[in-house]
XYZ file of C-alpha atoms in Angstrom:
560
model
C 18.350 -46.465 -24.576
C 14.477 -47.737 -23.829
C 13.427 -44.757 -21.880
C 9.452 -44.281 -22.092
C 9.177 -47.261 -24.863
C 6.132 -49.616 -23.693
C 6.715 -53.401 -24.193
C 4.590 -56.252 -23.626
C 5.617 -59.816 -23.618
C 3.345 -62.553 -24.731
C 3.881 -65.737 -22.392
C 2.863 -68.305 -25.051
C 6.029 -70.403 -26.011
C 8.163 -68.843 -23.201
C 8.910 -70.401 -19.932
C 7.919 -68.206 -16.764
C 11.543 -67.343 -15.817
C 12.528 -66.275 -19.468
C 9.485 -63.888 -19.295
C 10.180 -62.159 -15.829
C 13.767 -62.182 -17.539
C 12.720 -60.278 -20.555
C 10.766 -57.605 -18.429
C 13.498 -57.322 -15.887
C 15.826 -56.749 -18.832
C 13.533 -53.965 -20.508
C 12.390 -52.124 -17.197
C 16.237 -52.370 -16.190
C 17.058 -49.848 -19.154
C 14.312 -47.602 -19.122
C 10.901 -49.379 -20.621
C 7.425 -49.567 -19.157
C 5.319 -52.704 -19.292
C 1.936 -51.935 -20.669
C -1.002 -53.917 -21.620
C -0.760 -55.278 -25.090
C -3.002 -52.799 -26.517
C -0.486 -50.003 -25.326
C 2.244 -51.148 -26.029
C 4.639 -50.075 -29.022
C 6.633 -53.229 -28.939
C 5.333 -56.575 -28.417
C 7.623 -59.322 -28.055
C 7.119 -63.012 -28.738
C 7.831 -66.508 -29.940
C 4.966 -67.149 -31.792
C 5.687 -67.174 -35.513
C 2.416 -68.099 -36.955
C -0.060 -65.068 -37.668
C -2.845 -67.534 -36.890
C -1.904 -68.151 -33.160
C -0.750 -64.914 -32.818
C -3.923 -63.315 -33.759
C -5.501 -64.893 -30.757
C -3.529 -62.463 -28.794
C -3.323 -59.682 -30.887
C -5.598 -57.904 -33.469
C -3.053 -57.878 -36.204
C -4.885 -55.355 -38.549
C -4.876 -52.766 -35.671
C -1.144 -53.729 -35.104
C -0.597 -52.566 -38.269
C -2.773 -49.640 -38.780
C -0.860 -48.303 -34.967
C 2.588 -49.197 -36.533
C 3.402 -51.545 -33.646
C 6.663 -53.614 -33.515
C 6.152 -57.507 -33.191
C 9.765 -58.946 -32.515
C 11.016 -61.929 -31.373
C 13.052 -61.841 -27.796
C 16.530 -61.819 -29.399
C 15.835 -58.020 -30.241
C 15.836 -56.740 -26.481
C 18.741 -59.146 -25.703
C 20.892 -57.598 -28.516
C 19.710 -54.283 -27.999
C 20.778 -54.357 -24.417
C 24.364 -56.185 -25.380
C 24.733 -53.329 -28.047
C 23.852 -50.385 -25.757
C 21.818 -48.914 -28.420
C 18.149 -49.650 -30.199
C 18.317 -51.811 -32.808
C 16.113 -51.665 -35.924
C 13.261 -53.912 -35.982
C 13.288 -55.285 -39.370
C 15.860 -58.098 -38.627
C 14.068 -59.572 -35.405
C 10.441 -59.669 -37.020
C 8.429 -62.092 -35.239
C 6.220 -62.538 -38.359
C 7.834 -63.227 -42.013
C 6.876 -60.839 -44.699
C 6.617 -63.623 -47.221
C 4.037 -65.507 -45.107
C 1.607 -62.833 -44.797
C 1.781 -60.234 -47.470
C 2.449 -56.265 -48.043
C -0.116 -55.245 -46.115
C 0.610 -57.685 -42.869
C 1.376 -57.234 -39.541
C 5.121 -57.942 -40.265
C 5.501 -54.369 -41.693
C 4.346 -52.801 -38.499
C 7.682 -52.150 -37.312
C 9.690 -48.824 -38.254
C 13.149 -48.775 -39.462
C 14.380 -47.015 -36.455
C 12.792 -47.029 -32.835
C 13.170 -43.558 -32.520
C 10.389 -43.320 -34.750
C 8.133 -45.195 -32.849
C 4.844 -43.511 -31.480
C 1.908 -44.836 -29.471
C -1.556 -43.883 -30.385
C -2.896 -43.877 -26.641
C -2.051 -41.697 -24.184
C -1.773 -43.582 -21.163
C -4.359 -43.081 -17.610
C -1.967 -42.559 -15.134
C -3.274 -40.074 -12.252
C -1.739 -38.523 -9.569
C -5.102 -37.370 -8.062
C -6.800 -40.048 -6.094
C -9.184 -41.811 -8.003
C -9.108 -45.761 -7.964
C -6.674 -45.566 -10.955
C -5.324 -46.731 -14.430
C -4.121 -49.744 -15.798
C -0.451 -48.538 -16.812
C 2.365 -48.582 -14.465
C 4.254 -45.351 -14.558
C 8.215 -45.148 -14.611
C 10.268 -45.145 -11.633
C 11.393 -41.513 -11.740
C 7.541 -40.817 -10.710
C 6.263 -39.759 -7.126
C 3.984 -42.103 -5.554
C 0.687 -42.411 -7.547
C -2.844 -44.137 -7.606
C -3.173 -46.567 -10.774
C -6.476 -48.324 -11.749
C -10.122 -47.328 -13.484
C -11.616 -44.596 -12.371
C -14.959 -44.565 -10.462
C -17.611 -43.393 -12.830
C -15.685 -44.188 -16.145
C -17.507 -45.525 -18.738
C -16.847 -49.179 -19.099
C -14.925 -50.458 -22.042
C -15.624 -54.032 -20.686
C -18.196 -56.149 -23.050
C -22.037 -55.533 -21.762
C -23.115 -58.585 -20.108
C -26.463 -59.741 -18.700
C -26.852 -59.781 -14.758
C -29.139 -62.636 -14.791
C -26.505 -65.352 -15.717
C -27.308 -68.910 -14.148
C -24.236 -69.371 -12.187
C -22.712 -70.538 -8.974
C -19.824 -68.054 -9.235
C -20.282 -64.438 -8.418
C -17.255 -64.007 -10.496
C -19.674 -64.669 -13.521
C -22.421 -61.900 -12.289
C -22.559 -58.210 -11.536
C -23.212 -57.478 -8.292
C -23.655 -53.700 -7.353
C -23.689 -51.878 -4.087
C -27.589 -52.090 -3.649
C -29.834 -54.468 -5.359
C -33.815 -54.995 -5.607
C -33.693 -57.626 -3.151
C -31.848 -55.720 -0.515
C -34.684 -56.083 2.312
C -34.202 -60.204 1.733
C -30.611 -59.828 1.984
C -30.483 -58.127 5.393
C -32.876 -61.028 6.805
C -30.951 -63.500 5.186
C -27.702 -61.741 6.376
C -28.688 -62.270 9.925
C -28.659 -65.912 10.042
C -25.884 -66.510 8.172
C -23.712 -64.063 10.669
C -25.438 -66.081 13.440
C -23.905 -69.512 11.873
C -20.740 -67.731 11.549
C -20.711 -66.662 15.394
C -21.902 -70.157 16.317
C -18.732 -71.917 14.510
C -21.198 -73.598 11.756
C -19.075 -72.527 8.665
C -20.672 -74.909 6.399
C -24.162 -73.210 6.768
C -23.050 -69.706 6.821
C -21.019 -70.340 3.468
C -24.261 -71.531 1.990
C -25.817 -68.420 3.162
C -23.012 -66.466 1.929
C -23.670 -67.989 -1.549
C -27.046 -67.305 -1.562
C -26.574 -63.829 -0.907
C -24.148 -63.850 -3.830
C -27.315 -64.302 -5.947
C -28.375 -60.939 -5.007
C -28.577 -59.568 -8.759
C -29.771 -62.988 -10.354
C -33.431 -61.861 -10.741
C -35.490 -58.953 -9.025
C -38.340 -61.870 -9.669
C -38.148 -63.710 -6.404
C -39.917 -66.956 -7.438
C -37.539 -67.113 -10.413
C -34.521 -66.817 -7.524
C -36.377 -69.622 -5.292
C -36.165 -72.079 -8.065
C -32.575 -71.382 -9.214
C -31.267 -71.697 -5.965
C -33.215 -74.989 -5.185
C -31.973 -76.583 -8.641
C -28.325 -75.607 -7.969
C -28.468 -76.572 -4.498
C -26.972 -73.123 -3.742
C -29.140 -72.797 -0.872
C -30.857 -76.335 -1.057
C -34.125 -76.800 1.503
C -33.408 -72.961 2.766
C -35.091 -71.472 -0.224
C -37.943 -71.941 1.714
C -36.708 -68.676 3.692
C -37.170 -66.790 0.853
C -41.063 -68.047 0.023
C -41.630 -66.802 3.697
C -40.093 -63.543 2.722
C -42.460 -63.111 -0.177
C -45.400 -64.045 1.458
C -44.894 -62.225 4.512
C -42.201 -59.657 4.291
C -39.917 -61.270 6.834
C -38.000 -64.439 8.120
C -39.023 -65.522 11.433
C -35.652 -67.190 12.621
C -34.045 -63.884 11.492
C -36.007 -61.619 13.505
C -35.903 -64.381 16.542
C -32.089 -64.273 16.349
C -31.744 -60.551 16.234
C -34.072 -60.447 19.234
C -31.549 -62.504 21.556
C -28.649 -60.689 23.874
C -26.150 -63.747 22.898
C -26.274 -62.777 19.218
C -25.820 -59.183 19.784
C -22.729 -59.865 22.439
C -21.030 -62.241 19.856
C -21.414 -59.887 17.407
C -19.610 -57.205 19.545
C -16.772 -59.232 20.689
C -15.925 -60.491 17.446
C -15.725 -57.223 15.958
C -12.810 -56.044 18.309
C -9.243 -56.749 17.304
C -7.930 -59.986 18.472
C -11.040 -61.976 19.023
C -12.537 -64.066 16.520
C -16.003 -66.200 16.619
C -14.330 -69.078 18.963
C -13.038 -66.729 21.553
C -16.081 -64.538 21.591
C -18.191 -68.164 22.489
C -15.661 -69.072 24.846
C -15.928 -65.513 26.395
C -19.626 -65.410 26.857
C -20.527 -69.132 27.003
C -17.663 -70.043 29.577
C -16.513 -67.230 31.332
C -19.681 -64.846 31.672
C -18.704 -61.948 29.767
C -22.072 -60.839 28.143
C -21.537 -57.006 27.877
C -18.708 -54.803 26.840
C -18.365 -53.804 30.732
C -17.789 -57.344 31.492
C -15.168 -58.120 29.005
C -13.417 -54.956 30.010
C -13.179 -56.221 33.490
C -12.158 -59.349 32.288
C -9.381 -57.505 30.355
C -7.864 -55.680 33.240
C -7.285 -58.722 35.280
C -5.452 -60.592 33.047
C -1.749 -60.653 33.438
C 0.018 -57.718 31.832
C 3.088 -59.612 30.632
C 1.065 -61.772 28.112
C 0.781 -61.350 24.418
C -2.647 -61.800 24.588
C -3.558 -59.411 26.862
C -1.812 -56.797 24.943
C -3.910 -57.628 22.153
C -7.104 -57.550 23.905
C -6.611 -54.388 25.713
C -5.466 -52.608 22.636
C -8.642 -53.922 20.545
C -10.679 -52.663 23.344
C -8.637 -49.290 23.461
C -9.321 -48.610 19.770
C -12.884 -50.399 19.155
C -14.831 -46.933 19.835
C -13.256 -45.247 17.055
C -12.789 -48.215 14.977
C -16.642 -48.599 14.666
C -17.269 -45.072 13.329
C -17.667 -45.117 9.525
C -14.763 -43.679 7.356
C -16.227 -41.133 4.425
C -14.494 -41.277 1.166
C -12.607 -38.017 1.218
C -10.796 -39.291 4.662
C -9.950 -42.549 3.019
C -8.268 -40.395 0.100
C -6.669 -37.949 2.459
C -5.226 -40.797 4.512
C -3.734 -42.251 1.503
C -2.253 -39.006 0.595
C -0.712 -38.455 3.909
C 0.782 -42.266 3.750
C 2.356 -41.489 0.474
C 3.957 -38.153 1.296
C 5.875 -40.449 3.843
C 6.488 -43.107 1.732
C 7.964 -40.729 -1.057
C 10.236 -39.666 1.590
C 11.779 -42.906 1.944
C 11.663 -44.074 -1.733
C 10.393 -42.185 -4.627
C 8.527 -43.549 -7.251
C 5.953 -46.069 -5.767
C 2.915 -47.177 -6.695
C -0.554 -47.623 -5.125
C -4.198 -48.402 -5.045
C -7.163 -47.797 -2.652
C -8.844 -51.168 -2.599
C -11.579 -52.634 -0.258
C -14.888 -51.052 0.089
C -13.651 -47.744 -1.108
C -12.832 -49.376 -4.509
C -16.092 -50.969 -4.931
C -18.112 -47.871 -4.306
C -18.891 -47.593 -0.951
C -19.873 -44.012 0.413
C -18.211 -44.977 3.592
C -15.904 -47.723 4.674
C -15.085 -49.763 7.829
C -11.432 -49.285 7.315
C -8.688 -48.510 4.795
C -6.822 -50.975 2.567
C -3.750 -49.672 0.505
C -1.649 -52.104 -1.773
C 1.594 -50.705 -2.873
C 4.529 -51.724 -4.638
C 7.821 -50.339 -6.586
C 8.639 -50.937 -10.370
C 12.262 -51.667 -8.972
C 12.405 -54.794 -6.843
C 15.474 -53.503 -5.294
C 13.843 -50.786 -3.672
C 10.778 -53.080 -2.519
C 12.615 -54.675 0.115
C 11.896 -53.934 3.646
C 9.765 -50.901 2.694
C 6.665 -51.833 4.450
C 8.643 -51.985 7.893
C 10.537 -48.694 7.223
C 7.301 -46.939 6.319
C 5.721 -47.907 9.726
C 8.962 -47.016 11.417
C 8.576 -43.821 10.068
C 4.794 -42.945 10.461
C 5.356 -44.165 14.080
C 7.925 -41.883 14.726
C 5.752 -39.332 13.455
C 2.922 -40.073 15.505
C 0.372 -40.999 12.848
C 0.541 -44.602 13.766
C -0.208 -45.109 17.385
C -0.415 -48.885 17.539
C 0.740 -51.827 15.275
C -1.493 -54.802 15.561
C 0.190 -57.137 13.219
C 3.291 -56.999 10.847
C 4.398 -59.736 8.727
C 7.449 -59.635 6.254
C 7.957 -62.129 3.517
C 9.481 -59.943 0.949
C 13.321 -61.188 1.087
C 13.288 -60.743 -2.730
C 10.521 -62.794 -4.137
C 9.661 -61.808 -7.345
C 7.089 -64.553 -7.948
C 4.211 -66.040 -5.980
C 5.146 -68.655 -3.711
C 4.192 -72.354 -4.265
C 0.716 -73.576 -2.951
C 1.007 -74.242 0.531
C -2.049 -73.006 2.271
C -3.940 -74.942 4.481
C -8.037 -74.472 5.491
C -8.857 -71.883 7.826
C -6.595 -69.549 6.268
C -8.244 -65.869 6.703
C -8.605 -64.653 2.886
C -6.417 -61.505 3.304
C -3.594 -63.383 5.133
C -1.221 -63.879 2.195
C 2.273 -64.078 1.883
C 2.614 -60.202 1.153
C 4.126 -57.833 3.534
C 1.563 -55.740 5.390
C 1.087 -53.841 8.676
C -2.088 -53.604 10.491
C -2.162 -50.138 12.103
C -4.371 -47.753 14.073
C -3.534 -44.489 12.089
C -4.755 -40.890 12.874
C -4.816 -37.828 10.277
C -2.651 -34.979 11.809
C -3.736 -31.454 11.766
C -0.435 -30.267 10.884
C 3.091 -30.850 11.479
C 5.152 -28.473 14.064
C 8.522 -29.616 14.433
C 11.271 -31.889 13.090
C 13.534 -34.331 15.053
C 16.565 -36.126 14.111
C 16.678 -39.769 14.770
C 19.550 -42.103 14.806
C 19.198 -44.414 12.317
C 21.387 -47.378 10.460
C 18.857 -47.314 7.123
C 20.191 -46.146 4.004
C 17.327 -44.581 2.178
C 16.352 -40.987 0.858
C 14.717 -39.259 3.796
C 13.696 -35.832 4.045
C 11.518 -33.369 6.216
C 7.477 -33.170 5.400
C 6.451 -30.618 3.468
C 2.535 -29.832 3.220
C 3.064 -30.216 -0.583
C 3.085 -33.676 -1.856
C 5.131 -32.065 -5.020
C 7.627 -30.513 -2.860
C 8.093 -33.795 -0.762
C 8.688 -35.721 -3.879
C 11.003 -33.013 -5.486
C 13.357 -32.740 -2.430
C 15.833 -35.643 -2.715
C 18.626 -35.718 -0.288
C 20.693 -38.698 2.116
C 21.135 -38.117 5.781
C 23.677 -40.736 6.725
C 23.042 -42.695 9.862
C 20.293 -40.324 10.718
C 16.556 -39.305 9.291
C 14.625 -35.947 9.845
C 11.248 -36.911 10.623
C 8.356 -34.515 11.201
C 6.354 -34.472 14.519
C 2.641 -34.327 13.765
C 0.146 -32.516 15.777
C -3.479 -33.621 16.394
C -7.095 -32.496 16.705
C -8.139 -34.727 19.915
C -11.925 -34.886 17.932
C -9.786 -36.618 15.028
C -10.751 -40.708 15.259
C -8.216 -43.425 14.824
C -8.493 -45.645 11.895
C -7.961 -49.064 11.038
C -5.509 -48.571 7.829
C -3.933 -51.465 6.440
C -0.637 -51.117 4.513
C 0.033 -54.068 2.084
C 3.171 -54.368 -0.122
C 3.502 -56.597 -3.017
C 6.485 -56.935 -5.440
C 5.925 -55.773 -8.814
C 4.847 -59.124 -10.222
C 2.480 -59.467 -7.934
C 0.826 -56.065 -7.412
C -2.281 -56.536 -9.927
C -3.142 -59.903 -8.464
C -3.020 -58.471 -4.769
C -5.041 -55.434 -5.988
C -7.526 -57.830 -7.188
C -7.316 -59.976 -3.629
C -7.876 -57.008 -1.867
C -10.598 -55.132 -3.609
C -13.001 -57.883 -2.740
C -15.356 -58.591 -1.836
C -15.331 -61.836 0.360
C -17.514 -63.967 -1.368
C -16.280 -62.429 -4.849
C -12.767 -63.459 -3.921
C -13.777 -67.209 -2.780
C -15.265 -67.613 -6.068
C -12.262 -66.800 -7.688
C -10.323 -69.044 -6.154
C -12.803 -71.928 -6.571
C -13.075 -70.680 -10.225
C -9.349 -70.890 -10.961
C -9.394 -74.108 -9.271
C -12.132 -75.212 -12.073
C -9.725 -73.916 -14.917
C -6.622 -75.561 -13.409
C -4.917 -72.475 -11.601
C -4.181 -71.444 -8.244
C -5.154 -67.682 -7.286
C -4.583 -65.855 -4.180
C -3.437 -61.951 -3.859
C 0.146 -63.244 -3.667
C -0.203 -64.656 -7.534
C -1.447 -67.463 -10.006
C -0.179 -70.405 -10.249
C -0.523 -73.223 -12.824
C 0.748 -75.996 -10.689
C 4.329 -74.644 -9.432
C 4.418 -72.078 -12.421
C 3.830 -68.892 -11.758
C 2.011 -66.834 -14.242
C 2.297 -62.893 -14.075
C -0.390 -60.310 -14.719
C 0.373 -56.873 -16.167
C -2.685 -54.859 -15.515
C -5.944 -56.047 -13.706
C -7.853 -56.723 -16.595
C -4.743 -59.369 -17.400
C -5.533 -61.299 -14.180
C -9.298 -61.545 -15.244
C -7.953 -62.782 -18.693
C -5.342 -65.129 -17.435
C -8.325 -66.622 -15.142
C -10.140 -67.073 -18.250
C -13.121 -64.479 -16.861
C -14.802 -61.249 -18.391
C -13.517 -58.408 -16.529
C -15.853 -57.406 -13.729
C -15.455 -53.557 -12.703
C -14.681 -53.025 -8.924
C -18.204 -51.397 -8.431
C -19.885 -54.567 -9.467
C -17.903 -57.390 -7.242
C -20.102 -56.330 -4.061
C -21.145 -60.105 -3.650
C -21.713 -59.681 0.310
C -24.490 -58.148 2.153
């Protein structure tokens, strides 16, 4: 009865459970959640025009004939099984605002309602639109495309603030040579375990777009204590064209050895120092020899040997077109399990990098009942097809959680290791599929043979009870393995997951710090005020909740 109707729920004056109930009720009967500007129906408990104006331009709402109704309209519509007229459920009383007031924006019949906007949902691989398509669609990308004209307000990039969230940080800045020198010192501090100093340098690097005048940068960094006495290194760079400490560090074998070791999966800075300083491993050859003599049945041995096995391939940069082909290939298989999933390619790709070190893809499904266990089922299928050759890590938190978990994270937790379902894999693109095998299974999901056409795969729906037919991939031996991270977020956490996994690291760090400043808690799992979740319905809404001006993904490159 609500099919294709775009709905937005204003959270003010509603408990979070009621907001979740209203969205579940609407989406469960065919409606789509949408940004407030695109919504055809706005549901609110606010009855005052003055207060409602804070959320919605009432004159534009009147011109576009947007319905503004109280929650009871949705409950009664669902209970009676028919789309009820809006008049009896006006949120604003006509007598209080006059004939041309937004109380007149509703129609006598919901079937007359029309949106004056076209949702920007893409089936091609661009980083995406802000609408959520219906569950009848095959897997899609969603978000704002690279190269689109930004609709966010113009902002000066010289704003004096400690927070990277308040600045625009493009990939390349006027001070790139300086940042490269400072980055060597930062990396050295991190490898030596001096995280406080490393974070100070990281924050200084994030001021990259503060100004092209380095003398102004020195003053600002000193006055705000971001760089403290280390601003003298900028002064040295201005005078000599380099930083002597950085060049001294870069000339030491230990620095390069620790950097190489810590780039291998399962080895962090602490273990790298132990290998070099205590065990005498000073090269990759030494490390490989050490790994061979470890006990075969130890999990740590398996992790280290796997990291070494894929190290050379993982060091090769991944072009943008390959990132996109990987996403297409993965979602073909996802469609064969459950059609209608949504995804966004995140990480450096989404921030505009020409090449990536790995591939981060965030998935969701609008219907929570299809979401549970989807990560494990996808990994199983990719492994059986031969596309995933190794699983480095997999976590499953998604019993049916629809809200972010309570604040419980301790210090030292890695930025991205939130309570989202995720699989960190070694993945290789196939050259083709030459055969299909039927594998016994207790899974009861939609499973079909793979076809070279994404549309055909999405359209071919069938069920194989107690078994599944899986395509077997063939490979060109020259095709490298890639580190591909598959992240699954429940619908209510999808947009915070997209923001969290887009990066950069310093930008995300400052998002969390800023959230604390305004009495919130943010991570990829969601946004909390104390223990109450606040749901975001698109990426811009995440920034709005955090009381921040929207920053395009290409301007979040606050790291080196």
